[in-house]
Short mmCIF file of C-alpha atoms in Angstrom, two decimals:
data_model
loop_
_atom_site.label_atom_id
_atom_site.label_comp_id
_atom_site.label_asym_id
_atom_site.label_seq_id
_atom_site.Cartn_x
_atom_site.Cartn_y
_atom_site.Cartn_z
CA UNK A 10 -2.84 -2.76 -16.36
CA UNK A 11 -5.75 -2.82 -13.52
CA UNK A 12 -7.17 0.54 -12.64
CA UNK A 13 -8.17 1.48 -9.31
CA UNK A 14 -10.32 5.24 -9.31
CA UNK A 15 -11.11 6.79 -5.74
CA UNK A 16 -13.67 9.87 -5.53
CA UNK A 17 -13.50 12.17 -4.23
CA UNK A 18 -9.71 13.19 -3.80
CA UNK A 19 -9.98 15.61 -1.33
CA UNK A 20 -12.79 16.66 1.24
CA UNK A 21 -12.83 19.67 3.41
CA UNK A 22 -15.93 18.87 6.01
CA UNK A 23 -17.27 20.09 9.28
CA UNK A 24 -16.85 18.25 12.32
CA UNK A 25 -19.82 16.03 13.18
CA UNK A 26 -20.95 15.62 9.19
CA UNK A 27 -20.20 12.10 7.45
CA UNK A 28 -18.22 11.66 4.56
CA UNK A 29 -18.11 8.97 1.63
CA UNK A 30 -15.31 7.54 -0.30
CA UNK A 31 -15.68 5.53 -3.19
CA UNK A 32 -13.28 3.27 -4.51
CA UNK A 33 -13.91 1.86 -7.83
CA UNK A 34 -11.90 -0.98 -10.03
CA UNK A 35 -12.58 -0.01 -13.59
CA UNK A 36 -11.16 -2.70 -15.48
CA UNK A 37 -11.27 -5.86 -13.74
CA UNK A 38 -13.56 -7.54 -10.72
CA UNK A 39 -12.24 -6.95 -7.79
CA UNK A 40 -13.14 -9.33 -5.26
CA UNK A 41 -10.98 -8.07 -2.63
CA UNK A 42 -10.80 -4.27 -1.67
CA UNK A 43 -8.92 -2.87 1.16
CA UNK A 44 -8.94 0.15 2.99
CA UNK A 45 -5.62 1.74 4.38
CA UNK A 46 -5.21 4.49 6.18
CA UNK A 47 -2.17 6.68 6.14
CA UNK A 48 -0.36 9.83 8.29
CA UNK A 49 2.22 11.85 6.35
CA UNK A 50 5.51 10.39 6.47
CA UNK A 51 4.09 6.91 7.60
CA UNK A 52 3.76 3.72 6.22
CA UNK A 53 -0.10 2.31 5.05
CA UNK A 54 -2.23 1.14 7.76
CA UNK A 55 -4.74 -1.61 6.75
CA UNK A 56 -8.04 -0.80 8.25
CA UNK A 57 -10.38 -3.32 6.76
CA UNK A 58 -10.62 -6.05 4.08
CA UNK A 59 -13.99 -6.65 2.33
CA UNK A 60 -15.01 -9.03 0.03
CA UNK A 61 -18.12 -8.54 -2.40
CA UNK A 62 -21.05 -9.36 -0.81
CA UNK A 63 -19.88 -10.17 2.61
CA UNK A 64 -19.46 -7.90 5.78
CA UNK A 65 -15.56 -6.29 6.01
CA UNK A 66 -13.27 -7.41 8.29
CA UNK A 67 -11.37 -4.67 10.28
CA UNK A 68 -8.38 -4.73 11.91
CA UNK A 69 -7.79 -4.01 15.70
CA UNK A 70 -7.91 -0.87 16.90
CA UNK A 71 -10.47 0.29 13.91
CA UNK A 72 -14.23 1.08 15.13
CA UNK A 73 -16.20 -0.32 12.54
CA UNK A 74 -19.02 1.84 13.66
CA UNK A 75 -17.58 4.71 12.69
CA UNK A 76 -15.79 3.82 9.32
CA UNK A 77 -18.46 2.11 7.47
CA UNK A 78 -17.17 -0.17 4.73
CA UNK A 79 -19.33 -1.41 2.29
CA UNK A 80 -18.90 -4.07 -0.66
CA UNK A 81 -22.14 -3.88 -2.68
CA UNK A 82 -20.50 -4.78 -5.96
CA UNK A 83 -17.15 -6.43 -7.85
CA UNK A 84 -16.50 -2.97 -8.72
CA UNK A 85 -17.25 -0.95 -5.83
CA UNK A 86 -16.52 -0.08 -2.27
CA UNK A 87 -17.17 2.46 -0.16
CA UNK A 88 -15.62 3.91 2.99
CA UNK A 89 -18.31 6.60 5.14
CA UNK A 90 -16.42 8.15 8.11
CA UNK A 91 -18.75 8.90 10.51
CA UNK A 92 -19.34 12.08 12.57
CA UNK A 93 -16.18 12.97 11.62
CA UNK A 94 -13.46 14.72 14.04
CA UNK A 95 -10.45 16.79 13.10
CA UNK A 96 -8.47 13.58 14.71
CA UNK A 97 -10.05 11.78 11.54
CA UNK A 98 -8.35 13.98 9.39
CA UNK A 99 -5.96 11.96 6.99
CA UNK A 100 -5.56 10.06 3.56
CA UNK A 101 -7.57 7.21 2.72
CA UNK A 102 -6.40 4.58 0.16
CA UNK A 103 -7.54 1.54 -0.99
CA UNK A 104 -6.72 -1.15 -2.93
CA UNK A 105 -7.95 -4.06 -5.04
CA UNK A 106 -7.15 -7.79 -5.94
CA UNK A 107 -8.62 -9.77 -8.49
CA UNK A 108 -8.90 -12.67 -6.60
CA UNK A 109 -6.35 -14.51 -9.62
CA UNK A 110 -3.56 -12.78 -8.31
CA UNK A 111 -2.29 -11.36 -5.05
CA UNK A 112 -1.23 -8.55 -6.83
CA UNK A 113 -2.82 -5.09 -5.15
CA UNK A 114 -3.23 -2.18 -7.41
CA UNK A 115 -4.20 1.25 -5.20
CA UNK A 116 -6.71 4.04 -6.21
CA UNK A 117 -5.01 7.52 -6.26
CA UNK A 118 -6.29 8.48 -2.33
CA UNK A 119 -8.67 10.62 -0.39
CA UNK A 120 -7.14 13.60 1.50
CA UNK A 121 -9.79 14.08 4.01
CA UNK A 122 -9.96 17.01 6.20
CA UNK A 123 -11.66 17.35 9.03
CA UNK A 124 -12.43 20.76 10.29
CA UNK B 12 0.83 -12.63 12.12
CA UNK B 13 3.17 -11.44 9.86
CA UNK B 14 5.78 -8.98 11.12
CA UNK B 15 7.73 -6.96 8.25
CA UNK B 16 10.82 -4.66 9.37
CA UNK B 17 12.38 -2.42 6.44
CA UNK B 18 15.84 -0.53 6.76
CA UNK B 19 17.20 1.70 6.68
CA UNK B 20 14.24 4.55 7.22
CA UNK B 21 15.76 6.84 4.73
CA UNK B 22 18.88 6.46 2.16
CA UNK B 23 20.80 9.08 1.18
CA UNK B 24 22.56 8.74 -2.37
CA UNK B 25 24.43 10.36 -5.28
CA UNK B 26 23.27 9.95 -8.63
CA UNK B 27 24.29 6.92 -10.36
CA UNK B 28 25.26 5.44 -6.95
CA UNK B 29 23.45 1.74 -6.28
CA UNK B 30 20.99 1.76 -3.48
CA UNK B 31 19.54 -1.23 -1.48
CA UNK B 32 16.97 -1.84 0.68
CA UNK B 33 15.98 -4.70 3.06
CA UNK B 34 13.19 -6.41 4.57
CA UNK B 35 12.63 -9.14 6.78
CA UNK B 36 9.65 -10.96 7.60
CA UNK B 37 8.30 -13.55 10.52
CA UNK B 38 5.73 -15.84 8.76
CA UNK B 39 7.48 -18.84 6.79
CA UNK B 40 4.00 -19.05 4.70
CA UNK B 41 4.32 -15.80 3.43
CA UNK B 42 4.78 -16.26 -0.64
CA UNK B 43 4.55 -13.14 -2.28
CA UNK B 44 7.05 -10.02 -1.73
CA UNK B 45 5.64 -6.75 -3.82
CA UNK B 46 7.94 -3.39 -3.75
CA UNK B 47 5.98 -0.51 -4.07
CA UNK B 48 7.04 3.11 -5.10
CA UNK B 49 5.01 6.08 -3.12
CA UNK B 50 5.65 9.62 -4.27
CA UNK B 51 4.58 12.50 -2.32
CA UNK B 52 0.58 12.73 -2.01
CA UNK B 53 0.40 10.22 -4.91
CA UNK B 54 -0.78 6.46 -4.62
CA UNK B 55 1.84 3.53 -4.19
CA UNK B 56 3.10 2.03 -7.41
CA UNK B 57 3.94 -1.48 -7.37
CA UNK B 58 7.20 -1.53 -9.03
CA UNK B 59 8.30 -5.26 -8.97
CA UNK B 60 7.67 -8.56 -7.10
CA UNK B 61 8.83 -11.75 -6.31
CA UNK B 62 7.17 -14.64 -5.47
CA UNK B 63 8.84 -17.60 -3.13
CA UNK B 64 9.42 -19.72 -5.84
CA UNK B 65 12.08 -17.58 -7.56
CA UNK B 66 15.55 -16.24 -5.83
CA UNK B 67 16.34 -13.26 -7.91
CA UNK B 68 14.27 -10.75 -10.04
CA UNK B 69 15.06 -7.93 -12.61
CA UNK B 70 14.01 -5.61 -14.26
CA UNK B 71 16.49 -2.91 -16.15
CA UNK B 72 17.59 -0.86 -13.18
CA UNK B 73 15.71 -2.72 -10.60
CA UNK B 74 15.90 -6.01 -8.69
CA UNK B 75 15.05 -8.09 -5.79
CA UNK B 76 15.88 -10.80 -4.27
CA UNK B 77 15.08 -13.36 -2.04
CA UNK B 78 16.31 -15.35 0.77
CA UNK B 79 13.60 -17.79 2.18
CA UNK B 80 15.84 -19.66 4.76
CA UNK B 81 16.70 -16.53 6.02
CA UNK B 82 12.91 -15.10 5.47
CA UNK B 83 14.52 -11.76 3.88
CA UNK B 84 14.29 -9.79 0.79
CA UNK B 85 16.07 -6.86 -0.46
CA UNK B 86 15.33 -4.29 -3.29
CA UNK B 87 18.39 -2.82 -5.60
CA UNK B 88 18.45 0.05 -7.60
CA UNK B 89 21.05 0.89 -9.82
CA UNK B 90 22.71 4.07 -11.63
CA UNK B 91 20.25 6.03 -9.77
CA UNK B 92 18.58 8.63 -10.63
CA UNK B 93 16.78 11.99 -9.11
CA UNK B 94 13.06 10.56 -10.01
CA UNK B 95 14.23 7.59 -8.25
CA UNK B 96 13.47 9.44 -5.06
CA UNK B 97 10.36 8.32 -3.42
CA UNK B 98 9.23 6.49 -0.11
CA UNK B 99 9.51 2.56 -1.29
CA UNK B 100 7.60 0.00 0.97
CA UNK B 101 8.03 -3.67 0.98
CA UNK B 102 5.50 -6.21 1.50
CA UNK B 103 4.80 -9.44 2.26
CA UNK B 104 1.21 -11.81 2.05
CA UNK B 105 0.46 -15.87 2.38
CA UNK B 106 -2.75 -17.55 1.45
CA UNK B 107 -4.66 -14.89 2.84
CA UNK B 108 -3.84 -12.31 0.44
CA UNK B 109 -3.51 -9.64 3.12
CA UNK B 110 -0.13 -7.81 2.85
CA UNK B 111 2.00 -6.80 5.82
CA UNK B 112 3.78 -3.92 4.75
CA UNK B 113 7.42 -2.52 5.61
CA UNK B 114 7.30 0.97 7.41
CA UNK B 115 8.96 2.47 4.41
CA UNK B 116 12.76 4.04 3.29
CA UNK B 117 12.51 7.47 1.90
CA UNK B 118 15.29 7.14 -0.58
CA UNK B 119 16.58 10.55 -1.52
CA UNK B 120 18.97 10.79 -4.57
CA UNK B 121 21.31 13.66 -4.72
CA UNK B 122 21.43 15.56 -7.99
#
């Protein structure tokens, strides 16, 4: 079945540093990724949708500015949270099509804290 | 958009019981309804899906089904069983390819 890695899978920072999260699909092309965001006991928030190549999309509500997605390759995406706040603190997951199917296969999540 | 509501919130069962969960959805277009299986701290697992084409779907202890008239779907789990207990979270996409997803049932099954 399709694969979807995430590094790292948990991040202790300081407030104010950045921090990037990688989200890889290691055996197909994934031409869709998406970036969810989700609080314990809550359902999955979408935050963006990127395509390869092409600037991400966010969803309302999400400062693009401060969660930097990029889409460089079929293979890769990456999230950077900005100057990061304790109110930032929470775990990332994304996802990946292959653009045959609407099918979404997750990477394992990013348990970001925020100190 | 799409709007997706899942019930119950959590489910409460005894082993082997049946348990069932149900989601509507707003957008007629919508054509694709994945069930996924979270466990605690761990990623969602899609554990079966139906596409609009098709009323009914198993899968040994697991089905869904469909209802487009009605625009709902509904997951079934039977003979239950402890590892069955997870957070499940339906979902439903269009031509877009963005899902909306259910806010989740935290099915709990009682040893």
């Amino acid at each position: 079945g399709a694969v979807v890695s995430q590094h790292p899978s948990r991040v202790i920072c300081k407030s104010g540093t950045s921090v990037k999260i990688e989200c890889r699909s290691l055996d197909f092309q994934a031409t869709t990724m998406f970036w969810y965001r989700q609080f314990p006991k809550k359902s999955l928030m979408l935050m963006a949708t990127s395509n390869e190549g092409s600037k991400a999309t966010y969803e309302q509500g999400v400062e693009k500015d401060k969660f930097l997605i990029n889409h460089a390759s079929l293979t890769l995406s990456t999230l950077t949270v900005t100057s990061a706040h304790p109110e930032d603190s929470s775990f990332y997951i994304c996802s990946a099509t292959s653009g045959r199917t609407d099918t979404q296969y997750f990477g394992p999540g990013t348990r970001l804290t925020v100190l | 958009g799409e709007n997706v509501e899942q019930h119950p919130s959590t489910l409460s069962v005894q082993e082997g019981d049946s348990a069932v969960i149900k989601c509507t959805y707003s957008d007629s277009a919508s054509n694709y309804f994945p069930w996924y299986k979270q466990e605690l701290g761990k990623r969602p697992q899609l554990i079966i899906d139906i596409r609009s084409n098709v009323g009914e779907k198993k899968d040994q202890r697991i089905a869904v089904t469909l209802n487009k008239t009605a625009k709902h779907f509904s997951l079934h789990i039977t003979e239950t069983q402890p590892e069955d207990s997870a957070v499940y979270f339906c979902a439903a996409s269009g031509g877009s390819y963005i899902p909306t997803f259910g806010r989740g049932t935290s099915l709990i099954v009682h040893p």
